Coordinates of C-alpha atoms in Angstrom, one line a residue:
S1 CA 25.6 -3.1 9.0
Y2 CA 23.3 -5.8 7.7
L3 CA 23.7 -9.3 9.0
N4 CA 21.9 -12.1 7.3
R5 CA 20.2 -15.0 9.0
Q6 CA 23.5 -16.9 9.2
G7 CA 25.1 -14.0 11.0
E8 CA 27.3 -13.0 8.1
V9 CA 27.7 -9.3 7.1
G10 CA 25.7 -8.8 3.9
F11 CA 26.7 -5.1 3.5
E12 CA 28.0 -2.1 5.5
T13 CA 27.6 1.6 4.7
E14 CA 27.0 4.9 6.2
A15 CA 23.4 6.0 5.6
G16 CA 20.8 8.5 6.5
I17 CA 18.1 7.7 9.0
R18 CA 14.8 9.4 9.9
M19 CA 12.1 8.6 12.4
R20 CA 8.7 8.0 10.7
G21 CA 5.1 7.6 11.6
Y22 CA 2.4 9.8 13.3
G23 CA 0.6 8.3 16.2
S24 CA 2.9 5.2 16.2
A25 CA 5.9 7.5 16.8
A26 CA 4.7 7.7 20.4
N27 CA 5.6 4.1 20.9
P28 CA 8.8 3.4 22.8
Q29 CA 10.0 1.4 19.7
K30 CA 10.2 3.7 16.8
S31 CA 10.0 3.2 13.0
F32 CA 12.7 4.5 10.7
N33 CA 13.3 5.3 7.1
V34 CA 16.9 4.5 5.9
Y35 CA 18.3 6.4 3.0
F36 CA 21.2 5.2 0.8
R37 CA 23.0 8.1 -0.9
E38 CA 26.4 8.5 -2.5
E39 CA 27.3 11.4 -0.2
Y40 CA 26.7 9.1 2.8
G41 CA 28.4 5.9 1.5
M42 CA 26.6 3.7 -1.1
S43 CA 24.2 5.4 -3.5
T44 CA 22.2 2.2 -3.6
V45 CA 22.4 -1.2 -1.9
E46 CA 22.6 -4.2 -4.2
Y47 CA 21.8 -7.1 -1.9
P48 CA 18.9 -9.5 -1.6
I49 CA 17.4 -7.9 1.6
F50 CA 14.1 -9.5 0.8
D51 CA 14.9 -13.0 -0.5
N52 CA 11.5 -13.7 -1.9
H53 CA 11.8 -11.2 -4.8
E54 CA 14.1 -10.8 -7.8
V55 CA 14.8 -7.1 -7.0
E56 CA 18.1 -6.7 -5.3
K57 CA 18.6 -3.0 -5.6
Y58 CA 17.4 -0.5 -3.0
K59 CA 17.6 3.3 -2.4
R60 CA 15.5 3.3 0.7
V61 CA 14.1 0.8 3.2
I62 CA 11.9 1.0 6.2
F63 CA 12.3 -0.5 9.7
R64 CA 8.7 -0.5 10.8
N65 CA 7.4 -1.0 14.4
S66 CA 4.1 -2.3 13.0
G67 CA 2.3 1.0 13.5
G68 CA -1.1 0.7 15.1
D69 CA -0.5 -3.1 15.4
F70 CA 2.5 -2.4 17.7
V71 CA 1.2 -4.1 20.8
K72 CA -0.8 -6.9 19.0
T73 CA 0.4 -9.2 16.3
H74 CA 3.4 -7.0 15.2
F75 CA 3.0 -8.2 11.6
R76 CA -0.6 -7.6 10.6
D77 CA 0.1 -5.3 7.6
A78 CA 2.9 -7.6 6.2
L79 CA 0.6 -10.6 6.5
L80 CA -2.3 -9.0 4.8
Q81 CA -0.1 -7.7 2.0
E82 CA 1.1 -11.3 1.4
V83 CA -2.6 -12.4 1.3
M84 CA -3.2 -10.1 -1.6
S85 CA 0.1 -10.8 -3.4
T86 CA -1.5 -12.6 -6.3
M87 CA -3.9 -9.7 -7.0
N88 CA -3.3 -6.8 -9.4
L89 CA -1.7 -4.7 -6.7
E90 CA 1.8 -3.6 -5.7
K91 CA 3.0 -4.7 -2.3
Q92 CA 5.9 -4.0 0.1
D93 CA 8.1 -6.9 0.6
F94 CA 8.7 -7.9 4.2
W95 CA 11.5 -9.4 6.3
P96 CA 11.6 -9.6 10.1
S97 CA 14.7 -8.2 11.7
I98 CA 16.3 -7.5 15.0
L99 CA 17.5 -3.9 15.2
F100 CA 20.5 -2.5 17.2
L101 CA 21.1 1.2 17.5
N102 CA 24.6 2.1 18.7
G103 CA 24.9 -1.4 20.0
E104 CA 21.6 -1.1 22.0
Y105 CA 18.9 -3.7 21.3
W106 CA 15.8 -2.1 19.9
G107 CA 13.7 -5.2 19.4
I108 CA 12.0 -6.8 16.4
H109 CA 11.2 -4.5 13.4
N110 CA 9.6 -5.3 10.1
M111 CA 12.0 -4.5 7.3
R112 CA 9.8 -3.2 4.4
E113 CA 10.1 -1.7 1.0
K114 CA 9.2 2.0 0.8
Y115 CA 6.6 3.2 -1.7
D116 CA 8.4 6.0 -3.6
K117 CA 9.8 6.8 -7.0
H118 CA 12.7 4.4 -6.5
Y119 CA 10.4 1.5 -5.6
L120 CA 8.4 2.2 -8.8
K121 CA 11.6 2.2 -10.8
Y122 CA 13.1 -1.0 -9.5
K123 CA 9.9 -2.9 -8.9
C124 CA 7.6 -1.7 -11.7
G125 CA 10.1 -0.6 -14.3
A126 CA 8.8 3.0 -14.3
D127 CA 10.9 6.1 -15.2
E128 CA 11.6 7.7 -11.8
D129 CA 12.1 11.1 -13.4
S130 CA 8.7 11.0 -15.0
L131 CA 6.2 10.1 -12.3
D132 CA 3.2 11.5 -10.6
V133 CA 2.8 10.1 -7.0
L134 CA 0.0 11.5 -5.0
S135 CA -1.5 11.0 -1.5
I136 CA -5.0 11.8 -0.2
C137 CA -7.0 14.4 -2.1
G138 CA -4.2 14.7 -4.7
E139 CA -1.5 16.0 -2.4
I140 CA 1.8 15.9 -4.4
E141 CA 4.6 13.6 -3.4
E142 CA 6.2 13.5 -6.8
G143 CA 5.3 15.2 -10.1
D144 CA 2.0 17.0 -10.7
N145 CA -1.6 16.6 -9.6
A146 CA -3.5 18.6 -12.2
D147 CA -4.9 15.6 -14.1
Y148 CA -6.0 13.8 -11.0
L149 CA -7.8 16.9 -9.6
S150 CA -9.5 17.2 -13.0
L151 CA -10.6 13.5 -12.8
L152 CA -12.1 14.1 -9.3
E153 CA -14.0 17.1 -10.7
F154 CA -15.2 15.0 -13.6
V155 CA -16.6 12.1 -11.5
N156 CA -18.3 14.6 -9.1
S157 CA -19.9 16.6 -11.9
K158 CA -20.8 13.9 -14.5
N159 CA -23.2 11.0 -14.5
I160 CA -20.9 8.0 -14.6
S161 CA -23.8 5.7 -15.4
E162 CA -23.6 7.1 -19.0
E163 CA -21.3 5.0 -21.2
D164 CA -19.1 7.8 -22.5
N165 CA -18.4 9.1 -19.0
Y166 CA -17.6 5.7 -17.7
Q167 CA -15.3 5.0 -20.6
Y168 CA -13.4 8.3 -19.9
V169 CA -12.9 7.2 -16.2
K170 CA -11.6 3.8 -17.4
S171 CA -9.2 5.7 -19.7
Q172 CA -7.7 7.5 -16.6
I173 CA -7.4 4.7 -14.0
D174 CA -6.4 1.1 -14.2
I175 CA -9.8 -0.3 -13.5
D176 CA -8.7 -3.8 -12.7
N177 CA -6.2 -2.5 -10.2
F178 CA -8.8 -0.2 -8.7
M179 CA -11.3 -3.0 -8.2
D180 CA -8.7 -5.2 -6.5
F181 CA -7.7 -2.2 -4.3
Q182 CA -11.2 -1.6 -3.2
I183 CA -12.0 -5.3 -2.7
A184 CA -8.9 -5.9 -0.5
E185 CA -9.6 -2.8 1.6
I186 CA -13.2 -3.9 2.0
Y187 CA -12.4 -7.5 2.8
F188 CA -9.8 -6.5 5.4
A189 CA -12.3 -4.0 6.8
N190 CA -9.6 -1.3 7.1
Y191 CA -11.0 1.4 9.4
D192 CA -8.0 3.7 8.9
W193 CA -9.0 4.5 5.3
P194 CA -10.1 6.0 2.8
C195 CA -9.2 9.5 4.1
N196 CA -5.8 8.2 5.2
N197 CA -3.3 5.7 3.9
Y198 CA -4.1 6.6 0.3
K199 CA -1.5 6.7 -2.4
I200 CA -1.7 6.6 -6.2
W201 CA 0.8 6.8 -9.0
R202 CA 1.3 6.8 -12.8
E203 CA 4.0 7.6 -15.3
Q204 CA 3.8 10.9 -17.1
K205 CA 3.0 9.5 -20.6
P206 CA -0.2 9.6 -22.6
D207 CA -1.3 6.0 -22.1
S208 CA -0.4 5.7 -18.4
K209 CA -3.3 5.2 -16.0
W210 CA -3.5 5.8 -12.2
R211 CA -2.8 2.8 -10.0
F212 CA -3.7 2.6 -6.4
L213 CA -1.2 1.5 -3.7
I214 CA -2.5 -0.4 -0.6
Y215 CA -0.5 -0.1 2.6
D216 CA -0.7 0.4 6.4
L217 CA -3.4 -2.2 7.1
D218 CA -2.7 -2.1 10.9
Y219 CA -6.3 -1.2 11.7
S220 CA -7.8 -4.1 9.7
F221 CA -8.8 -7.6 10.2
F222 CA -10.5 -7.4 13.6
E223 CA -7.9 -5.0 15.1
S224 CA -10.9 -3.7 16.9
D225 CA -14.7 -3.8 16.7
L226 CA -14.5 -1.1 14.1
S227 CA -12.7 -3.5 11.7
S228 CA -14.3 -6.9 12.6
Y229 CA -16.1 -9.6 10.5
T230 CA -19.3 -7.9 11.5
T231 CA -18.3 -4.5 10.1
N232 CA -20.3 -3.3 7.1
S233 CA -17.1 -2.4 5.3
I234 CA -18.7 -1.8 1.9
D235 CA -20.7 0.9 3.6
H236 CA -17.5 2.3 5.1
A237 CA -15.9 2.3 1.6
A238 CA -18.8 4.2 0.0
S239 CA -19.8 6.5 2.8
T240 CA -20.7 10.1 2.0
S241 CA -19.5 11.2 5.4
N242 CA -17.1 14.1 5.6
E243 CA -15.7 13.2 9.0
W244 CA -12.6 11.2 9.6
P245 CA -11.9 8.5 8.4
H246 CA -13.8 9.9 5.4
C247 CA -13.5 13.1 3.4
N248 CA -15.3 14.3 0.2
C249 CA -12.3 13.5 -2.0
S250 CA -11.3 10.2 -0.5
N251 CA -13.8 7.9 -2.1
A252 CA -15.3 10.1 -4.9
I253 CA -14.2 7.8 -7.7
F254 CA -15.6 4.6 -6.1
R255 CA -18.9 6.2 -5.0
N256 CA -19.6 7.6 -8.5
L257 CA -18.5 4.4 -10.3
L258 CA -21.0 2.4 -8.3
V259 CA -23.9 4.1 -10.2
N260 CA -22.6 2.5 -13.4
Q261 CA -24.3 -0.9 -13.9
E262 CA -21.4 -2.4 -15.8
F263 CA -18.9 -1.4 -13.1
K264 CA -21.1 -2.6 -10.3
L265 CA -21.8 -6.1 -11.9
L266 CA -18.1 -6.5 -12.7
F267 CA -17.1 -5.5 -9.2
I268 CA -19.5 -8.0 -7.6
E269 CA -18.2 -10.7 -9.9
K270 CA -14.6 -9.9 -9.0
H271 CA -15.4 -9.8 -5.3
D272 CA -17.0 -13.2 -5.5
E273 CA -13.9 -14.5 -7.3
K274 CA -11.6 -13.1 -4.7
E275 CA -13.4 -15.0 -2.0
S276 CA -12.7 -18.2 -3.8
V277 CA -9.8 -20.6 -3.1
T278 CA -7.4 -18.3 -5.1
Y279 CA -7.4 -15.3 -2.8
F280 CA -9.3 -15.0 0.5
S281 CA -10.2 -18.6 1.3
K282 CA -9.9 -19.7 4.9
D283 CA -7.3 -22.4 3.9
K284 CA -5.1 -19.9 2.2
L285 CA -5.3 -17.4 5.1
V286 CA -4.4 -20.2 7.6
L287 CA -1.5 -21.3 5.4
I288 CA 0.0 -17.8 5.1
F289 CA -0.4 -17.3 8.8
F290 CA 1.7 -20.3 9.6
L291 CA 4.3 -19.4 7.0
F292 CA 4.8 -16.2 8.9

């Protein structure tokens, strides 16, 4: 049963529920995925769960305990995704909720959209039956990973400073989205990345390019000394280390693109732009914080 802020029942249905998370599952307050299926009740929920977006159709939602931010702000990831909302990046909408399980109070949870094929259908207009969705090192969540593994092999074996090689990489990834993805992760100083919390997607059509999904920013933005304003996060993003939170496949595209002068200059230019009033300015951050 979903009650809106006026205490009115928005919808009711039987649904599937599954506990989610890794280390955060040890917290007394759990995170859950909720699944809407016809065999349970409703196949989809058509209701404005997140009233700041035009999408009103959902197959899955998350009740999130804020992960690694559980005992601190309890909304760090949602806040930082809102900060980057005007960039060329997908984001998971957010709504704070109070959760009861079998009538028992389970505290404040962050209701979030779930990155999956249904999200990409309703939010991005993609064909959910013709998608490749991959996680770290090309692990398959949906579809196929052969083209992505081929791309990793290409960037690791070719000199990307050469124009033809650079143009090939640009034909495979949405370069503007990729730069915004890297800039946001670097600015937020996300320590729990790049060999974790890594997800990419594309449609299975000839002109489709890989896009990078940013999420789970709990270990960012001075969560600890490893993610503070003194952290050399560009070094973290481009590290050649093979020890967690890095692995050989996790930042191969970024490291190899940095040898290309055109990419490097454009990346610096976009980074400077993002630190302007439009994106990461102090005034904008303070405003978004108070809106939360």
